[in-house]
PDB file of C-alpha atoms in Angstrom:
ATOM      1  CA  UNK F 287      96.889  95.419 127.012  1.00 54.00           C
ATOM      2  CA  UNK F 288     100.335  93.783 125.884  1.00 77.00           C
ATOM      3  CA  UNK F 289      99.644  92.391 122.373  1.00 95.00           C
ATOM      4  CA  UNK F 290      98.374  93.412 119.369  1.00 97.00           C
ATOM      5  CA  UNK F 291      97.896  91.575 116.069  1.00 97.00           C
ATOM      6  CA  UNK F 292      98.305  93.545 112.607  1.00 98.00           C
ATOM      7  CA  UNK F 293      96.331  91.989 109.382  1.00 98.00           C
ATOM      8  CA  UNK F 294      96.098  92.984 106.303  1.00 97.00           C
ATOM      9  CA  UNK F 295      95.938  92.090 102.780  1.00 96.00           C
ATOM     10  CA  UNK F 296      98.298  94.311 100.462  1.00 93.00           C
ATOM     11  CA  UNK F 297      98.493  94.365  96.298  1.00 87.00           C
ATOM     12  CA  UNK F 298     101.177  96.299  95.539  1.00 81.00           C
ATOM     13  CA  UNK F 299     102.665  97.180  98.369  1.00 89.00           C
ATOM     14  CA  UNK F 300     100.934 100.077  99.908  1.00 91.00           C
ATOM     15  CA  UNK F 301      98.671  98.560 102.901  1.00 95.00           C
ATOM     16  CA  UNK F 302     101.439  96.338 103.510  1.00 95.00           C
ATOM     17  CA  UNK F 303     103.560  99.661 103.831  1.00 94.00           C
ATOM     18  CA  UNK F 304     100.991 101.562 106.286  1.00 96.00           C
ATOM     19  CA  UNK F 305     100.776  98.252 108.203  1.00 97.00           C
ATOM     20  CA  UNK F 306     104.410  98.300 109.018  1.00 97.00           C
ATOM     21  CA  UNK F 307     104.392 101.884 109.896  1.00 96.00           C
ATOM     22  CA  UNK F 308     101.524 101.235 112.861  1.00 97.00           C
ATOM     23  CA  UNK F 309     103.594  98.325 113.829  1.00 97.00           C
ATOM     24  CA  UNK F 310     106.383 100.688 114.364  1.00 96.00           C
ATOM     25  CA  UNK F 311     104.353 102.944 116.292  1.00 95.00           C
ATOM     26  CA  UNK F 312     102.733 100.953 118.163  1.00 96.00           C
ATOM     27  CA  UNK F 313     106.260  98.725 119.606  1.00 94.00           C
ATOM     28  CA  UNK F 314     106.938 102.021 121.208  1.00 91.00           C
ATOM     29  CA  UNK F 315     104.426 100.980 123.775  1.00 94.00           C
ATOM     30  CA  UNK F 316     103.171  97.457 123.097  1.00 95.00           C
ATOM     31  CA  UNK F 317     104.043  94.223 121.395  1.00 96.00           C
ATOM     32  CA  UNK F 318     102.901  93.959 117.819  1.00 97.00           C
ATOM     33  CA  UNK F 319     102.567  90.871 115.465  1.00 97.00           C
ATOM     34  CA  UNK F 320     102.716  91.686 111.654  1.00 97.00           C
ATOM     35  CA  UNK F 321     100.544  88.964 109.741  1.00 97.00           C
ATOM     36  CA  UNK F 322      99.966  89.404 105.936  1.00 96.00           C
ATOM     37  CA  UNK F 323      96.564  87.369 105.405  1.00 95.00           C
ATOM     38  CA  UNK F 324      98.352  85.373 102.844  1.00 92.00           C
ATOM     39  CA  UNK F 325     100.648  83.761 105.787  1.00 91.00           C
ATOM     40  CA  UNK F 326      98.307  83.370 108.533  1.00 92.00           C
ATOM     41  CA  UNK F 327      98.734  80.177 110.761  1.00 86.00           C
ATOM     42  CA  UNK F 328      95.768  77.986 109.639  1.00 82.00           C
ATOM     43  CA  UNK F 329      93.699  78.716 113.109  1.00 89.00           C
ATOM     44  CA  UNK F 330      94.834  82.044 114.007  1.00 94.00           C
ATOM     45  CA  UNK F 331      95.595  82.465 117.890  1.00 94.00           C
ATOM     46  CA  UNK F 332      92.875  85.323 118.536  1.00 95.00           C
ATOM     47  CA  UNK F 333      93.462  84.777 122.477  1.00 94.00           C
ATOM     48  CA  UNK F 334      96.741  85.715 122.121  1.00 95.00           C
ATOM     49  CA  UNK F 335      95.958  89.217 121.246  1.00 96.00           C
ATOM     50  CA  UNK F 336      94.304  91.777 123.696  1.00 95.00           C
ATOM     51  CA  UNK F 337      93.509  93.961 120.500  1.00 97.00           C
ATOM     52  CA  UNK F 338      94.201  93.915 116.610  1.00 97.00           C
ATOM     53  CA  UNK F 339      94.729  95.997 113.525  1.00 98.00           C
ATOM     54  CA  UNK F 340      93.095  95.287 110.460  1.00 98.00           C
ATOM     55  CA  UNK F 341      93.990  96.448 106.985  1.00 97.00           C
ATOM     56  CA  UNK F 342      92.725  96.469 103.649  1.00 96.00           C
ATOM     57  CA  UNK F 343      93.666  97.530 100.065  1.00 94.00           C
ATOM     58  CA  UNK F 344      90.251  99.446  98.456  1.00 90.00           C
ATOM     59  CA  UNK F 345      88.602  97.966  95.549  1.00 87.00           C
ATOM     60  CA  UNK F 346      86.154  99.595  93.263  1.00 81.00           C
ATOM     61  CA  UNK F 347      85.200 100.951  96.894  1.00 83.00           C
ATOM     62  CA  UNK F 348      85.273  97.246  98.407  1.00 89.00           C
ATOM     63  CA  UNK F 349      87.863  95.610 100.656  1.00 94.00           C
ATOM     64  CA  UNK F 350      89.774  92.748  99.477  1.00 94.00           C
ATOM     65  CA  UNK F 351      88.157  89.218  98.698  1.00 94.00           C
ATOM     66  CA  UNK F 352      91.016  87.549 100.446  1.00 95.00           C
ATOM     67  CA  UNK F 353      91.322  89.358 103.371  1.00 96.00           C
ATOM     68  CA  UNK F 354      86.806  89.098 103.592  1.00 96.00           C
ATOM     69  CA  UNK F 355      87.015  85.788 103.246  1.00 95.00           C
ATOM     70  CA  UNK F 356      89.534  85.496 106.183  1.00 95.00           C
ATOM     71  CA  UNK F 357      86.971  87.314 108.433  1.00 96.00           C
ATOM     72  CA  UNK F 358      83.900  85.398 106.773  1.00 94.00           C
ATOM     73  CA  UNK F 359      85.794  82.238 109.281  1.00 91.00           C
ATOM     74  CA  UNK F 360      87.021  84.255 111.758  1.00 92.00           C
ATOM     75  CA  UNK F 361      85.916  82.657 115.352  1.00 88.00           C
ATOM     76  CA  UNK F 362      87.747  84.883 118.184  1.00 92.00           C
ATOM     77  CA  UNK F 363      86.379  82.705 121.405  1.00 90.00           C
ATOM     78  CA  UNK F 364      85.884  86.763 123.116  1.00 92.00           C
ATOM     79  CA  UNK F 365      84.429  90.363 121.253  1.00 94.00           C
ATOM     80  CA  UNK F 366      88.055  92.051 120.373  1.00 96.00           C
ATOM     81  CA  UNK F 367      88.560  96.053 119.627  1.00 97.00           C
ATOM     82  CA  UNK F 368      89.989  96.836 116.618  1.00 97.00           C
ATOM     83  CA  UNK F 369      91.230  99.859 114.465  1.00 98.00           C
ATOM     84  CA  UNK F 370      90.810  99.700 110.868  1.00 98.00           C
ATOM     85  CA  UNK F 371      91.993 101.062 107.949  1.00 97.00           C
ATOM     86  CA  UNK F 372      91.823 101.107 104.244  1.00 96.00           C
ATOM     87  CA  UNK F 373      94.605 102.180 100.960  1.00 94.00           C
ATOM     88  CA  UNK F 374      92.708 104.429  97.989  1.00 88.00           C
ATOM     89  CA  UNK F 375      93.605 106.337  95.741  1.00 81.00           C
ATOM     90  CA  UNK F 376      91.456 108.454  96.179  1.00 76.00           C
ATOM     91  CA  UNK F 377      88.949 107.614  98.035  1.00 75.00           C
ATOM     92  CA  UNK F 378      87.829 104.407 100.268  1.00 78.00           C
ATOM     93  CA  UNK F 379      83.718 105.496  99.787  1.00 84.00           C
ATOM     94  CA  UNK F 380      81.998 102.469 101.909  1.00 90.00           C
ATOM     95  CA  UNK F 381      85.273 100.299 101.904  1.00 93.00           C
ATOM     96  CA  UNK F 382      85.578 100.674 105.346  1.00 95.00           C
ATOM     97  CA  UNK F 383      82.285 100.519 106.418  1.00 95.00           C
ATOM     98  CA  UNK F 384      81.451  97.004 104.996  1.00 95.00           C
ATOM     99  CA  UNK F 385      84.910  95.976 106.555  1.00 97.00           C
ATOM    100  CA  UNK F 386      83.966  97.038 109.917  1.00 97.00           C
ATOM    101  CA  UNK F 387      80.335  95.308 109.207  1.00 96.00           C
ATOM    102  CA  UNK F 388      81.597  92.020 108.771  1.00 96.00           C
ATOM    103  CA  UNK F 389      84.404  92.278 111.684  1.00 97.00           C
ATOM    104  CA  UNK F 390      81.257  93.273 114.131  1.00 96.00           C
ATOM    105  CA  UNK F 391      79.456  90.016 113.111  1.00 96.00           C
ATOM    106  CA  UNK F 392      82.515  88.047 113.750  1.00 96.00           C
ATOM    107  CA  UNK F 393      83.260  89.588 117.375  1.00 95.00           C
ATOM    108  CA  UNK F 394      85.776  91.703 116.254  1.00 97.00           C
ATOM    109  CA  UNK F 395      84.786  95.349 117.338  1.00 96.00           C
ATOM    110  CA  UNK F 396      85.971  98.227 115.451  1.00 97.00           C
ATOM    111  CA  UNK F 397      86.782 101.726 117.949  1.00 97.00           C
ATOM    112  CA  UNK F 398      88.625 103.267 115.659  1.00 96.00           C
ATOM    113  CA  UNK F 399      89.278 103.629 111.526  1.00 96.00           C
ATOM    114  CA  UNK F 400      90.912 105.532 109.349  1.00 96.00           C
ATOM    115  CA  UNK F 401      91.881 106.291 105.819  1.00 94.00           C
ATOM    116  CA  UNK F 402      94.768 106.694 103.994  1.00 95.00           C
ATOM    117  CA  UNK F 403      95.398 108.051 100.186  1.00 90.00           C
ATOM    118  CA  UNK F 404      98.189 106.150  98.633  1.00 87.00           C
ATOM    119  CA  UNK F 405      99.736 106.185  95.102  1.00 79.00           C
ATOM    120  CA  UNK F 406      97.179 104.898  92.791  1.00 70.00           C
ATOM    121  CA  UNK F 407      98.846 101.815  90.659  1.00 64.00           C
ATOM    122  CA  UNK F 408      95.478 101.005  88.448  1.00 60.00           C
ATOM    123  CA  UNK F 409      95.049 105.157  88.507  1.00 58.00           C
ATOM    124  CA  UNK F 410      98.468 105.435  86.594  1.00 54.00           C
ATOM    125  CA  UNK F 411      97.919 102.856  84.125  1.00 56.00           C
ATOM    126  CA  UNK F 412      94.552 104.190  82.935  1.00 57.00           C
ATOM    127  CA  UNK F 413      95.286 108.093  82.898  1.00 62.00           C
ATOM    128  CA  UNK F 414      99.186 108.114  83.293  1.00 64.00           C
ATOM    129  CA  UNK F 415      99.304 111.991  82.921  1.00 68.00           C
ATOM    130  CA  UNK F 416      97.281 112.547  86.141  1.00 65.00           C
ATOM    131  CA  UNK F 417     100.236 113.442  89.116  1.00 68.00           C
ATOM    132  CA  UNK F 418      98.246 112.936  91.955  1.00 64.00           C
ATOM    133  CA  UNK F 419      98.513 109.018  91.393  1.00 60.00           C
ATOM    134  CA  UNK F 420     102.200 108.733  91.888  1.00 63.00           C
ATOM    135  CA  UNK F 421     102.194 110.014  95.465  1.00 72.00           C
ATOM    136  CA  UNK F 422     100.898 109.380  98.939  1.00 73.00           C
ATOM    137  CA  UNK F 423      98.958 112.443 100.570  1.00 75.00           C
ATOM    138  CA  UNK F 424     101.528 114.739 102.459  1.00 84.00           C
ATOM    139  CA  UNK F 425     102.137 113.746 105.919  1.00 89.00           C
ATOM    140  CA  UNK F 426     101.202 110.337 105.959  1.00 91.00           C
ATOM    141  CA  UNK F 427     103.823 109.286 108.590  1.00 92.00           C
ATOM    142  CA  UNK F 428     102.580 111.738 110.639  1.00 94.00           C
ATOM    143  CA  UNK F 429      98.965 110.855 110.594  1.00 95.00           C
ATOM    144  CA  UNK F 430      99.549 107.185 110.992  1.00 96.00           C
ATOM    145  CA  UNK F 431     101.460 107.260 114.190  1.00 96.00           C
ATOM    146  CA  UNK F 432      98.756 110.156 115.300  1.00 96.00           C
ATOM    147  CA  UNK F 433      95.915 107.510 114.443  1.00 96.00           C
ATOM    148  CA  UNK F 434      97.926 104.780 115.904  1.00 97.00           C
ATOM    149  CA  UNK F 435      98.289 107.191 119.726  1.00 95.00           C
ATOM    150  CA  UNK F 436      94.490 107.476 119.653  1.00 96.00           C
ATOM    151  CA  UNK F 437      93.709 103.832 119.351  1.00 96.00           C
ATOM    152  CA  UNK F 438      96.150 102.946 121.714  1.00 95.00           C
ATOM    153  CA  UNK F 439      94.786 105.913 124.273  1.00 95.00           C
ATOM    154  CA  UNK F 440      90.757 104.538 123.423  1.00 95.00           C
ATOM    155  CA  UNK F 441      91.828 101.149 124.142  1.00 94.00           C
ATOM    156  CA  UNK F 442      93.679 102.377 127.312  1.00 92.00           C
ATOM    157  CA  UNK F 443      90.136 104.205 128.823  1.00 92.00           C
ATOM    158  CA  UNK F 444      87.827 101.010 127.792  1.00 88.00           C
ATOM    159  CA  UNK F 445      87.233 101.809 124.226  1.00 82.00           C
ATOM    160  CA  UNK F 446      83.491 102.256 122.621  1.00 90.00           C
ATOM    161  CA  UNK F 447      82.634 100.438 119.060  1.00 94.00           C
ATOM    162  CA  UNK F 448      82.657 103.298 116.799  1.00 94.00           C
ATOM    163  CA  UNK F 449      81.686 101.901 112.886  1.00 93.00           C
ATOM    164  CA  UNK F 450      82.104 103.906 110.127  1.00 89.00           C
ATOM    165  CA  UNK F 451      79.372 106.399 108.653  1.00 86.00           C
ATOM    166  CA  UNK F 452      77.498 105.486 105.630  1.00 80.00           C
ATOM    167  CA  UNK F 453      78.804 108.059 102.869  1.00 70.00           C
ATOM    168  CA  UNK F 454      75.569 109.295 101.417  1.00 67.00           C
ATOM    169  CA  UNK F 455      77.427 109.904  98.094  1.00 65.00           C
ATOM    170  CA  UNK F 456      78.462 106.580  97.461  1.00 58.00           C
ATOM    171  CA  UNK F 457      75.575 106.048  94.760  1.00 61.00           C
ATOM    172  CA  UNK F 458      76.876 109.064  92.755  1.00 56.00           C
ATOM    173  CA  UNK F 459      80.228 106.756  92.161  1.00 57.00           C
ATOM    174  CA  UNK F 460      78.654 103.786  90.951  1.00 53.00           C
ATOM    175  CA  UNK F 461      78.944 104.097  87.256  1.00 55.00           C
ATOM    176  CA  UNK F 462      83.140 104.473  88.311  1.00 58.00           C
ATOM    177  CA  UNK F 463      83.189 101.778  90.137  1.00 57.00           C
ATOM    178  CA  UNK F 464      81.264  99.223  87.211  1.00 58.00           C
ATOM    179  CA  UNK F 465      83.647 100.941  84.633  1.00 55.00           C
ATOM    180  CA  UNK F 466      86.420 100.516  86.980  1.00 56.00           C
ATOM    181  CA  UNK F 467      85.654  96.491  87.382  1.00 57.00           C
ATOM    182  CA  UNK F 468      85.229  96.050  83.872  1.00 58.00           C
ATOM    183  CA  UNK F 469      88.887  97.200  83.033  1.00 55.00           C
ATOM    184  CA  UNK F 470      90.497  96.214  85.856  1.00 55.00           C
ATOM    185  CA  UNK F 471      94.492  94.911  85.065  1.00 51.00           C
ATOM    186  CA  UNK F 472      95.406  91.969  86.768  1.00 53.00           C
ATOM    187  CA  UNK F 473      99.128  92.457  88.414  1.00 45.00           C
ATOM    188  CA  UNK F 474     100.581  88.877  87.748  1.00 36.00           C
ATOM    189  CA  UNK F 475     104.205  90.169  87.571  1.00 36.00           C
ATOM    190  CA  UNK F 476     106.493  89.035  90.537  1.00 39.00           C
ATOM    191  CA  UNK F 477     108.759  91.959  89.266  1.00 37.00           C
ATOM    192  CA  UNK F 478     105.680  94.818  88.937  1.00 39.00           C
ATOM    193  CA  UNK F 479     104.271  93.711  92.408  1.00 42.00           C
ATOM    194  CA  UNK F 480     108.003  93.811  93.875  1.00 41.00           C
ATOM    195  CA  UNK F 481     108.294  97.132  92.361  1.00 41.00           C
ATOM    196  CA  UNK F 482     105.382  98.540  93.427  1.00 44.00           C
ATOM    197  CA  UNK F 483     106.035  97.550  96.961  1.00 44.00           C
ATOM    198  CA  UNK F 484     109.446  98.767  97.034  1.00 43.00           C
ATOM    199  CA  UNK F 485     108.117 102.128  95.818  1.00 45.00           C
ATOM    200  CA  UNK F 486     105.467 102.501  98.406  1.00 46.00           C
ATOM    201  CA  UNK F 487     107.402 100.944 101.203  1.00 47.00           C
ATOM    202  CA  UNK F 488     110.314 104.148 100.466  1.00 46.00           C
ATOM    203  CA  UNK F 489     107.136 106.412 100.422  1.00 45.00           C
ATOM    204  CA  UNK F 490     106.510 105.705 103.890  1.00 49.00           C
ATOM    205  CA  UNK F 491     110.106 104.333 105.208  1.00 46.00           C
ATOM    206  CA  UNK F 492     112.383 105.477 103.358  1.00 48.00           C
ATOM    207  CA  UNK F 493     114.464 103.468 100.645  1.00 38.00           C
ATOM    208  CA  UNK F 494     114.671  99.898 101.218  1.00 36.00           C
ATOM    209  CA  UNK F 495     117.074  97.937 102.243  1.00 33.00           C
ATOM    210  CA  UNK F 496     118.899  95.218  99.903  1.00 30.00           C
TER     211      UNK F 496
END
């Protein structure tokens, strides 16, 4: 294994943060590609890669539509392991699981996935006085580059297609999720959605650069 592909889709700034975190981790041992799903070449080069990453923003407990419809044409010419992970802000109920369904049906084999709770942007605009929105979960740097060893070490001893458990509760946070659609705030700032990235990129970095 020499080269892995990272793709994600990222609304404010927080998947696209993680994402460049596991890239960091993994160029310690391998060669990784960042690719924002916005910017992909128009036929991606899936035999260039001997693994990928695949990353999603959650949704009212969905993945992205841009990054699903990417995988809805996805046509790797050989089955490929992947690890993937999903942004919440609280929690990613099935998000994952339906991501890792449709990457099996397009020969793109999950072995590994994880979660990670980020500052919640839609979380602090409805209930503003709730502080666990404004910040990541505590060690985040720490897990990612633990979760990024593992898949790296699976991938190393033949990895196994491991897909994400149904969570049996995910009924219970329906009625969320419909209210959460129907109030939804579209971010069509440039200047909030540069914000918001810069904020979550110095959550997991450190300040950025200018």
């Amino acid at each position: 294994m020499s080269r892995v592909a990272i793709i994600y889709f990222s609304g404010v700034g927080n998947t696209q943060a993680v994402a460049m975190r596991i890239r960091q981790s993994l160029a310690e041992q391998v060669e990784a590609d960042l690719f924002s799903v916005e910017h992909l070449p128009e036929e991606f080069p899936w035999e260039s890669y001997s693994a990928v990453v695949i990353g999603t923003p959650t949704y009212h407990s969905e993945p992205a539509e841009p990054l699903m419809e990417f995988l809805e044409s996805a046509a790797p010419e050989r089955s490929i392991p992947a690890f993937l992970f999903a942004t919440c802000g609280m929690y990613p109920e099935n998000c994952l699981r339906k991501l890792a369904k449709i990457c099996k049906s397009r020969g793109i084999i999950p072995v590994a996935h994880a979660s990670y709770r980020c500052a919640a942007t839609d979380g602090i605009l409805l209930t503003p006085r709730v502080k666990r929105w404004y910040g990541h979960e505590k060690h985040l740097q720490d897990r990612i580059k633990a979760d990024t060893a593992e898949f790296l070490r699976r991938l190393s001893e033949g990895a196994k297609e491991r897909m994400p458990r149904y969570k049996w509760y995910a009924p219970l946070n329906y009625p969320n999720r419909l209210m959460g659609k129907a109030v939804t705030l579209p971010f069509t700032s440039t200047g909030t959605r540069a914000s918001a990235a810069e904020n979550a990129q110095a959550a997991v970095h450190g300040p950025p650069s200018r």
